[in-house]
Coordinates of C-alpha atoms and ligand atoms in Angstrom, one line a residue:
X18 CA -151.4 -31.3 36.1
X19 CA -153.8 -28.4 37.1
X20 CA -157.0 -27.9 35.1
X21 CA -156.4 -25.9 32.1
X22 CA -158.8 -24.4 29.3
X23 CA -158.1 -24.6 26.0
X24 CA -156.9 -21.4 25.8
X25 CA -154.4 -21.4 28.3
X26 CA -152.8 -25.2 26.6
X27 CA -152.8 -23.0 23.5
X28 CA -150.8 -20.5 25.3
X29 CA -148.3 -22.8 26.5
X30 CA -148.2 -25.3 23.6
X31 CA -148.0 -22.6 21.1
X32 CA -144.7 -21.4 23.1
X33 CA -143.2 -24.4 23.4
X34 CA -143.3 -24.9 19.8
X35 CA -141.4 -22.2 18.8
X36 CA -138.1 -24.0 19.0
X37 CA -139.0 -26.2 15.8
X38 CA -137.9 -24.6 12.5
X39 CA -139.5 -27.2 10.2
X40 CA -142.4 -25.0 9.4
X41 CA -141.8 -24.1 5.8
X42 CA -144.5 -26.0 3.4
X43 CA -143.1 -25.8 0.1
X44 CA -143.7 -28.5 -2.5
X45 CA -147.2 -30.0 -1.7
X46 CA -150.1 -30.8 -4.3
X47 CA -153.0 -28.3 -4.4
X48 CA -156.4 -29.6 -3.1
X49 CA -159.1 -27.7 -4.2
X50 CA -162.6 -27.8 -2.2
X51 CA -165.0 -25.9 -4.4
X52 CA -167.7 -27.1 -6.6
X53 CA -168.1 -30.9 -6.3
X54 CA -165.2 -31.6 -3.9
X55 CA -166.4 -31.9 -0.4
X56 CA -164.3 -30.4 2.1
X57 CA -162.7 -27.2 3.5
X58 CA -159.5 -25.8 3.0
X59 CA -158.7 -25.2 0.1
X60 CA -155.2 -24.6 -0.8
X61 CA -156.2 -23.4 -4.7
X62 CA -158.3 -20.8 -5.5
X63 CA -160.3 -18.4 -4.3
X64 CA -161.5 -18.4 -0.8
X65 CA -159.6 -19.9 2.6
X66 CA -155.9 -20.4 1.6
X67 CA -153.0 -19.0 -0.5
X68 CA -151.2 -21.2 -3.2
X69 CA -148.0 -22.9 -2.1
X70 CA -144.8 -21.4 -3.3
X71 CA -142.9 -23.6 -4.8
X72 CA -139.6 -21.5 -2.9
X73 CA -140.2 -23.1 0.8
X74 CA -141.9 -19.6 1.9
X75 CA -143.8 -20.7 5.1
X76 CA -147.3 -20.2 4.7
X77 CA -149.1 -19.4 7.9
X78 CA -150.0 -22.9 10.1
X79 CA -151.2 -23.1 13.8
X80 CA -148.0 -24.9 15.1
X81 CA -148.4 -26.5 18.7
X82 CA -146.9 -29.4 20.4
X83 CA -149.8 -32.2 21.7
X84 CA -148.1 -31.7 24.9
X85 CA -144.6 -30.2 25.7
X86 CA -144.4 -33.2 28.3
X87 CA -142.2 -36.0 28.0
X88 CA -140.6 -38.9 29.5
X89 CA -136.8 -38.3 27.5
X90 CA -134.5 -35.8 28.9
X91 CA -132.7 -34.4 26.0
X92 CA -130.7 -31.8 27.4
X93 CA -130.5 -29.0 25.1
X94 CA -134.7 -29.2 25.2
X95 CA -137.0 -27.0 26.9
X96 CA -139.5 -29.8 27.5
X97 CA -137.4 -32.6 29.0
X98 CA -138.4 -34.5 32.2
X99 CA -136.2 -32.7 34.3
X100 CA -137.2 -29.1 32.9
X101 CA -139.1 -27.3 35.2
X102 CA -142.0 -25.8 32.8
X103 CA -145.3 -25.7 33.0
X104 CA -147.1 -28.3 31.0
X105 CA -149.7 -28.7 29.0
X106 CA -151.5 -31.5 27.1
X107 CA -154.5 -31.0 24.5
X108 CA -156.6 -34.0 23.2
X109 CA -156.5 -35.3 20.2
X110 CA -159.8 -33.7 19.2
X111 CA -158.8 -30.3 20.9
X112 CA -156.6 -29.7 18.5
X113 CA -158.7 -30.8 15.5
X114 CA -161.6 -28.5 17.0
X115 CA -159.1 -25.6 17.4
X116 CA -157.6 -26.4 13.8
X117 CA -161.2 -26.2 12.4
X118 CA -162.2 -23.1 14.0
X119 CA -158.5 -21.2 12.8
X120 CA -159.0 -22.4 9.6
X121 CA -162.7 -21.2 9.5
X122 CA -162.0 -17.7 10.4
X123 CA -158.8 -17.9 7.7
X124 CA -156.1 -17.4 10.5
X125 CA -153.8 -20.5 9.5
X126 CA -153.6 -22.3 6.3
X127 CA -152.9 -25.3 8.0
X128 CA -151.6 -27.3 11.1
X129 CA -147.9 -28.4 12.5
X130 CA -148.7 -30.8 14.8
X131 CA -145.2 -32.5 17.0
X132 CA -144.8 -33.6 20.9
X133 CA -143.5 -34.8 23.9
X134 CA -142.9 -38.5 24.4
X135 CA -146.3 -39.5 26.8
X136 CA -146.3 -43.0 28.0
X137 CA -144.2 -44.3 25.0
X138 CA -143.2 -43.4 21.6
X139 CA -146.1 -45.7 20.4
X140 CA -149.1 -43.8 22.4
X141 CA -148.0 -40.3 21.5
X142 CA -147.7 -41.2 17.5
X143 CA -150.8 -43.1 17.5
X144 CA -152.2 -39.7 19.2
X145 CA -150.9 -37.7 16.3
X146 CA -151.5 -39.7 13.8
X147 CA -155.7 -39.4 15.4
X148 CA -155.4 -35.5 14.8
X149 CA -154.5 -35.7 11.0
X150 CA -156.7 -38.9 10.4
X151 CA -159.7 -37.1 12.1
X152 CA -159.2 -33.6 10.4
X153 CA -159.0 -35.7 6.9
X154 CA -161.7 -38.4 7.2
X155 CA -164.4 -37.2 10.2
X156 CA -164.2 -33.2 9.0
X157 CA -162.7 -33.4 4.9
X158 CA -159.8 -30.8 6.0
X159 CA -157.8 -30.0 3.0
X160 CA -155.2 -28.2 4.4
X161 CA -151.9 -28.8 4.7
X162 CA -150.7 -31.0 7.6
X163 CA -147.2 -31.0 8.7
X164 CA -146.8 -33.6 11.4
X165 CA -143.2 -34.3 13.8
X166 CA -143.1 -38.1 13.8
X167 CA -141.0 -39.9 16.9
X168 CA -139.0 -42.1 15.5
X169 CA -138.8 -45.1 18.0
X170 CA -142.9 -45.8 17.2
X171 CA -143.8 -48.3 14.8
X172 CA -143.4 -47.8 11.7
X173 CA -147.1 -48.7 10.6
X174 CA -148.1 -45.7 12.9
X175 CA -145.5 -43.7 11.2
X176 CA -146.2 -45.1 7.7
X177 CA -150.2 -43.5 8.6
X178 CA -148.7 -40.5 9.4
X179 CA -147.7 -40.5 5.9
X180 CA -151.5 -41.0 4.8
X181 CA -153.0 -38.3 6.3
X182 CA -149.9 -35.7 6.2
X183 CA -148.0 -33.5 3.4
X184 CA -145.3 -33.6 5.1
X185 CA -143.8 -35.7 7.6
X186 CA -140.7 -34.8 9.6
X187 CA -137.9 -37.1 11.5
X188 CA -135.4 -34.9 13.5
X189 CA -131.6 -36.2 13.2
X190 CA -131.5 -33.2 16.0
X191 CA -127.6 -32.7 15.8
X192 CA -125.1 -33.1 13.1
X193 CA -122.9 -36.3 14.7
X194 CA -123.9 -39.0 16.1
X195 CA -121.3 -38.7 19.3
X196 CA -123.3 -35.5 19.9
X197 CA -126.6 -36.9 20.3
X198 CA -125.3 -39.7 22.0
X199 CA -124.0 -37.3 24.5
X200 CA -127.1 -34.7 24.7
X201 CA -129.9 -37.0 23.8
X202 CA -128.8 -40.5 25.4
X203 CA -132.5 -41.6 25.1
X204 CA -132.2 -41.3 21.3
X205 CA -130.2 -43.6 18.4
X206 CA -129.1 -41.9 15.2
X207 CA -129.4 -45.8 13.7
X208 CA -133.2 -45.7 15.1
X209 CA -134.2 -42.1 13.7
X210 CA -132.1 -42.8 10.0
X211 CA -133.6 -46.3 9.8
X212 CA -137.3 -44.1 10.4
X213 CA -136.3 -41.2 7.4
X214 CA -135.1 -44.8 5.3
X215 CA -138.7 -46.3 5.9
X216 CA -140.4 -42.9 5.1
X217 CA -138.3 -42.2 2.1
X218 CA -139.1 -45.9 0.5
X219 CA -142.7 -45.3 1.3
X220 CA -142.9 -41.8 0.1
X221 CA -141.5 -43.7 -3.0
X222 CA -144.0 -46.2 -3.3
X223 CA -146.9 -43.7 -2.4
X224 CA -145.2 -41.7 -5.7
X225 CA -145.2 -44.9 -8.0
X226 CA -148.7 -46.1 -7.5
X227 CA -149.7 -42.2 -8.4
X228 CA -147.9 -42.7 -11.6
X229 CA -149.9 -45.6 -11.4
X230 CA -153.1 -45.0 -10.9
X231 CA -154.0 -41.5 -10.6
X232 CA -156.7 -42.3 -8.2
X233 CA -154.5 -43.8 -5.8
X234 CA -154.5 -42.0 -2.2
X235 CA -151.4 -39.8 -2.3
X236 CA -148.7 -39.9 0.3
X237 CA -147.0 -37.3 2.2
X238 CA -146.1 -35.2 -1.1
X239 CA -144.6 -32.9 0.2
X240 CA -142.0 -35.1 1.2
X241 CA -140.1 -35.6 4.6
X242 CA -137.9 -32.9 6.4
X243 CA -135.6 -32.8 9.2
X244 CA -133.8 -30.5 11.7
X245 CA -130.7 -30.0 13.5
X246 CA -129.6 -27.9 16.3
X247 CA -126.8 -26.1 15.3
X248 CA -123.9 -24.6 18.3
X249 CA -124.9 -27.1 21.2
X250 CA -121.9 -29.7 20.7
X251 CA -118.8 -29.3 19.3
X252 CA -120.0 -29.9 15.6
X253 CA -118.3 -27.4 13.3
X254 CA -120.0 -26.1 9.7
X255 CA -118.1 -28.3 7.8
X256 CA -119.5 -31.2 9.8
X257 CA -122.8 -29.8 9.3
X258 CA -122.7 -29.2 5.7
X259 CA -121.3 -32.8 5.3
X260 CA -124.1 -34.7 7.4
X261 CA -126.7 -32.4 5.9
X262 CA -126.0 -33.2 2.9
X263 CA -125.4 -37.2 3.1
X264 CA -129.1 -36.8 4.2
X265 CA -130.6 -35.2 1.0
X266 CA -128.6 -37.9 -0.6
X267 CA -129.3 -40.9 1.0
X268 CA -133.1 -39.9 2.1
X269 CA -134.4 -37.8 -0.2
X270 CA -135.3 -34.7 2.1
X271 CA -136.9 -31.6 1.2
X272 CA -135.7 -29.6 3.6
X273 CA -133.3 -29.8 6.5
X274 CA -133.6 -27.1 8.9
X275 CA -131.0 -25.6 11.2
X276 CA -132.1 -24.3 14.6
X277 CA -129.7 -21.8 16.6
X278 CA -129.0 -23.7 20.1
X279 CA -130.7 -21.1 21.9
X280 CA -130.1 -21.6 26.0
X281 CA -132.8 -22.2 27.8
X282 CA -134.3 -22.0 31.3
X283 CA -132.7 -24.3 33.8
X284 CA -129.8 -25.3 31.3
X285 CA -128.1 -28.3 31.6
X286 CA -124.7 -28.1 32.4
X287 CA -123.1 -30.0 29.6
X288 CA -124.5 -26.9 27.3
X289 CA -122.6 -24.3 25.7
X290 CA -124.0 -20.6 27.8
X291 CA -124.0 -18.7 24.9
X292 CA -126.7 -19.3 22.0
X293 CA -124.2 -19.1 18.7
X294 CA -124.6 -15.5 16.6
X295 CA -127.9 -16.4 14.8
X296 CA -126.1 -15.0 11.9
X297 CA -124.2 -18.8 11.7
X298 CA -127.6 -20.5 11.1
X299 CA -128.4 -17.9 8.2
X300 CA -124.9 -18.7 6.5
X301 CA -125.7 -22.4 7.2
X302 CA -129.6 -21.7 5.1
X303 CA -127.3 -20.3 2.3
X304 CA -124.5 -23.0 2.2
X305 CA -127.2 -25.3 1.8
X306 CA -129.0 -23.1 -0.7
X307 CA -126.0 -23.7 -2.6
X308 CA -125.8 -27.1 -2.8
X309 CA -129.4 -27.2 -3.9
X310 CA -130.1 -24.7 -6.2
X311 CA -126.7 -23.9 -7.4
X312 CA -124.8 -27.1 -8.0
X313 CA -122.0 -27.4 -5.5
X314 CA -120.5 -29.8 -3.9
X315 CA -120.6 -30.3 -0.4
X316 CA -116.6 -30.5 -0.8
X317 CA -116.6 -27.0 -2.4
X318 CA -119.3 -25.4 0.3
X319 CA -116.6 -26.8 3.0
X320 CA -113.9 -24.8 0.8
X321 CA -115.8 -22.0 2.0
X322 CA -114.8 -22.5 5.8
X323 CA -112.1 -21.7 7.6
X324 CA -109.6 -23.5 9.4
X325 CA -112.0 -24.3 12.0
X326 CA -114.5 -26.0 9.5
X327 CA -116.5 -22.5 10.0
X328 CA -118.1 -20.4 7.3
X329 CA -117.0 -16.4 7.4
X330 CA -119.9 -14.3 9.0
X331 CA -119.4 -11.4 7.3
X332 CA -119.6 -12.5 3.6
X333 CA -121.7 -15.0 2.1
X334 CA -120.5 -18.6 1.3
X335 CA -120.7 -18.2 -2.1
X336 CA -118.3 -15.3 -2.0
X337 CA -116.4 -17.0 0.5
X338 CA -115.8 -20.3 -2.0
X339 CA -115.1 -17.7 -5.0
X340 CA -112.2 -15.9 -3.3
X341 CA -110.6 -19.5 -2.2
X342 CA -111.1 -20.8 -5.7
X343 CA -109.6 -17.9 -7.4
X344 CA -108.7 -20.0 -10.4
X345 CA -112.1 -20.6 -12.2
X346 CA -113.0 -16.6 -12.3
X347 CA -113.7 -14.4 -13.9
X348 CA -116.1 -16.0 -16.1
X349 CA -117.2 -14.2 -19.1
X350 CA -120.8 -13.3 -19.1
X351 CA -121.4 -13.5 -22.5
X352 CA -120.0 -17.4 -23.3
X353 CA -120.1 -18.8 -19.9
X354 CA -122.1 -21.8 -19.3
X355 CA -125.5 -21.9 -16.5
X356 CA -123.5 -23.5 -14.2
X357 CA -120.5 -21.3 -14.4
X358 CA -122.6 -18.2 -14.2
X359 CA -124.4 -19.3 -11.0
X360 CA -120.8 -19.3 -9.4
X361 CA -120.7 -15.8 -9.8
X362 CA -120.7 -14.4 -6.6
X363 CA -124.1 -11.3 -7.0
X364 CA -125.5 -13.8 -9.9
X365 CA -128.7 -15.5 -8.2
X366 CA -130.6 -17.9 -10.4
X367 CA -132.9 -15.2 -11.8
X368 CA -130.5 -13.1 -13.1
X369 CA -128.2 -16.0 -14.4
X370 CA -131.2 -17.3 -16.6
X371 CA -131.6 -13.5 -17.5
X372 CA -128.1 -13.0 -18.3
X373 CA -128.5 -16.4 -21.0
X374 CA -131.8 -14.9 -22.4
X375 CA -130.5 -11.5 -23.0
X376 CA -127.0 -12.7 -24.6
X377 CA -128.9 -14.8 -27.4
X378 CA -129.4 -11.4 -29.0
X379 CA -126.7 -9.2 -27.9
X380 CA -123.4 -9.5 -26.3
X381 CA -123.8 -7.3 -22.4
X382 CA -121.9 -4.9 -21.1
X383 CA -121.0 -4.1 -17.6
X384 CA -123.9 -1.8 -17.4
X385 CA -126.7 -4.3 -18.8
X386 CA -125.0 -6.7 -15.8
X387 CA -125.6 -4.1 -13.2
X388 CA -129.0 -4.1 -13.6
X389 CA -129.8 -7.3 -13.2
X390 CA -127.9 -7.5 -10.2
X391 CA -128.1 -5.8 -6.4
X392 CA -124.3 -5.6 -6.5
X393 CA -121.8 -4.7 -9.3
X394 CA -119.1 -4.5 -7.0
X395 CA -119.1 -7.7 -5.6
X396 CA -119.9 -9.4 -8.9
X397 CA -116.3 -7.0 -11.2
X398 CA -113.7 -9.4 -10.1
X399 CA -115.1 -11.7 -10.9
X400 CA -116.8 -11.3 -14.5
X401 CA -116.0 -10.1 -18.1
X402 CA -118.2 -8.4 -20.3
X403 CA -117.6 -6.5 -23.6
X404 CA -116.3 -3.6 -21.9
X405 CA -114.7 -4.7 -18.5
X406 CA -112.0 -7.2 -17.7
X407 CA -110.5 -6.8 -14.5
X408 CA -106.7 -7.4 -14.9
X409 CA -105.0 -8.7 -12.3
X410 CA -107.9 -8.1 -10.2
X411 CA -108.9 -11.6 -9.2
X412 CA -105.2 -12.4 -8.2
X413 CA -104.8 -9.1 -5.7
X414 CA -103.9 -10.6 -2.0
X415 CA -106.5 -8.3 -0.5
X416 CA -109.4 -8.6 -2.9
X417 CA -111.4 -10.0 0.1
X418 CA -110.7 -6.8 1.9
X419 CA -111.6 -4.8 -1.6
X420 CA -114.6 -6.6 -2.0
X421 CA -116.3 -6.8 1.7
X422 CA -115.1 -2.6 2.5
X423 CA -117.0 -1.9 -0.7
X424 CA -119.9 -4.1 0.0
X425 CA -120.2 -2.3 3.3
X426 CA -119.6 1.2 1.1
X427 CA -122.7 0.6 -1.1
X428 CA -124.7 -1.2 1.5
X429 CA -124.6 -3.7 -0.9
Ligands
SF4_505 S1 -137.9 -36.3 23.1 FE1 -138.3 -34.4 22.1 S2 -139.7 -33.3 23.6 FE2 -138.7 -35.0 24.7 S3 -136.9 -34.1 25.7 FE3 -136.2 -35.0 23.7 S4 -136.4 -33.3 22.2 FE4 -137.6 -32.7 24.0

């Protein structure tokens, strides 16, 4: 590898880590730095760093790879062996220096730290697992600290991760396990779950001994996330939407992240050519959306496809399940319960818990609905106020076609 300065590393490793989407930081504790506390960093206050929102907005990180080399050759990634990049490989205390001085100067809030397989899965976590230990104990960083763990290492090395990080991320990197077999052979869905199962008991017990004893050190509190590369094997939505959401189940995630297959340079040949409409992942965000903030089922989100397990692109999946499941609308606005109301297609959670406020002290008219909402049209069929039932409405064969031509009218 030719000599490079640090600069010209950051310029590669900052590229190559564009293709991981696990960069939102919602959930975390604040740490606060002023008076007494030693340290910089703060993520409270005055001073270096925003607050967290509790919503999953990203807040802004330096995000680099340790190096984009790497001994696996996962097809669909820019970095493996046979890729023909250029690469790059920072020290462990290159990228605490360079974390230091962005955070000094208030460019990043933070650091996500992943990488290439060097040498073995054991050496390159023990390498990242140096950067968030160093930036914690030598230097007293209290920023946030996303770290990619590799989920052959040992778990010890993994379990430190945990110490030092708020969040910790394992990627299942595609929704079946045939698919990774066949574009990842180096990697085992048993290995990488049996990884998100240790981090998930030990986020657990990290949690417990809090309750505990407050003063106990805390562990990666803002949980563990994943990604998956959606449009690179034959995985439909409706396989997607079902493995996501057996992960939330059975490890507790945060987040799982979906990252449009994007072709790359020197493609293997067992890839799709075509990067799938970036619009897919964006339905995929809000099908998950749904089954977290919303209460459905993964069952009802895959209502929502069609029959090739594939949400619509051109309406939401909310307004996708509602016109398939006809029979439970409209709702009326002023007895409904929460969790009917957030079926609504045009209701978000805002305007649902508005909707309850407002009615315990007078019934709502059409009118009073449309302003809490962006769209009236979208939400008629479906709702009943004091003034508005919409007879026969629900049960027209080309409501969908009413509904989407009327959207697109009013932009809304
Ligand atoms: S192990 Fe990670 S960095 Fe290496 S080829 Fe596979 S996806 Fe890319």
């Amino acid at each position: 590898m030719a000599q490079l300065d640090v600069r010209q590393k950051l310029e590669i490793l900052a590229d190559a880590a564009k293709y991981d989407a696990s960069c939102a930081s919602s959930g975390t504790s604040k740490r606060d730095s002023r008076g007494a506390t030693k340290g910089i960093g703060s993520t409270e206050g005055m001073g270096i760093c925003h607050a967290y929102a509790p919503d999953g907005r990203c807040i802004s990180l330096l995000k680099i790879l340790l190096t984009n080399s790497c001994i696996f050759d996962c097809h669909y990634c820019i970095n493996r062996k046979s890729s023909n990049v250029r690469r790059a490989r920072f020290t462990a205390r290159e990228v605490v220096d360079l974390t230091l001085a962005f955070y000094r100067r208030n460019y990043i809030e933070g650091l996500f730290l992943s990488s290439g397989i060097i040498r073995s899965s054991d050496y390159t976590m023990e390498q990242l697992v140096e950067v968030a230990r160093s930036l914690r104990e030598d230097h007293h960083f209290r920023g946030y600290i996303h770290l990619k763990t590799i989920p052959d290492a040992d778990p010890g090395l993994i379990e430190a991760a945990g110490r030092h990080a708020d969040r910790i991320s394992i990627n299942v990197e595609l929704p079946t396990a045939a698919g990774l077999e066949r574009l990842a052979p180096e990697k085992s869905a048993s290995r990488i779950q049996g990884a998100m199962a240790g981090m998930k008991t030990a986020i657990e017990d990290g949690k417990d001994a809090s309750r505990r004893y407050p003063s106990a050190p805390k562990f990666a509190p803002a949980g563990q996330s994943t990604q998956m590369i959606v449009g690179a094997d034959a995985a439909n939505d409706r396989d997607i939407v079902h493995t996501a959401s057996g992960l939330y189940d059975r490890f507790a995630l945060r987040r799982v992240y979906y990252s449009a297959f994007s072709p790359i340079p020197d493609a293997s040949a067992v890839l799709p050519l075509k990067r799938p409409p970036l619009l897919r992942e964006h339905r995929l965000y809000q099908s998950d959306w749904l089954m977290r903030f919303y209460g459905y089922r993964p069952g009802e989100v895959a209502q929502a496809t069609d029959e090739q397990g594939m949400l619509p692109l051109d309406i939401d999946p909310k307004l996708a399940w509602a016109l398939k499941a006809r029979e439970q609308f409209p709702v009326d606005v002023n007895r409904a319960p929460r969790e009917l109301l957030l079926r609504v297609p045009g209701l978000g959670v805002k305007a649902v818990d508005a909707v309850i406020a407002s009615r315990r002290w007078r019934k709502l008219s059409l009118a009073d609905i449309g302003r809490l909402s962006r769209s009236i049209t979208k939400l008629r069929p479906f709702i009943v106020t004091t003034d508005w039932r919409p007879t026969a409405l629900i049960d027209r064969i080309d409501l969908r076609a009413r509904v989407t031509e009327q959207l697109e009218l009013f932009g809304a």
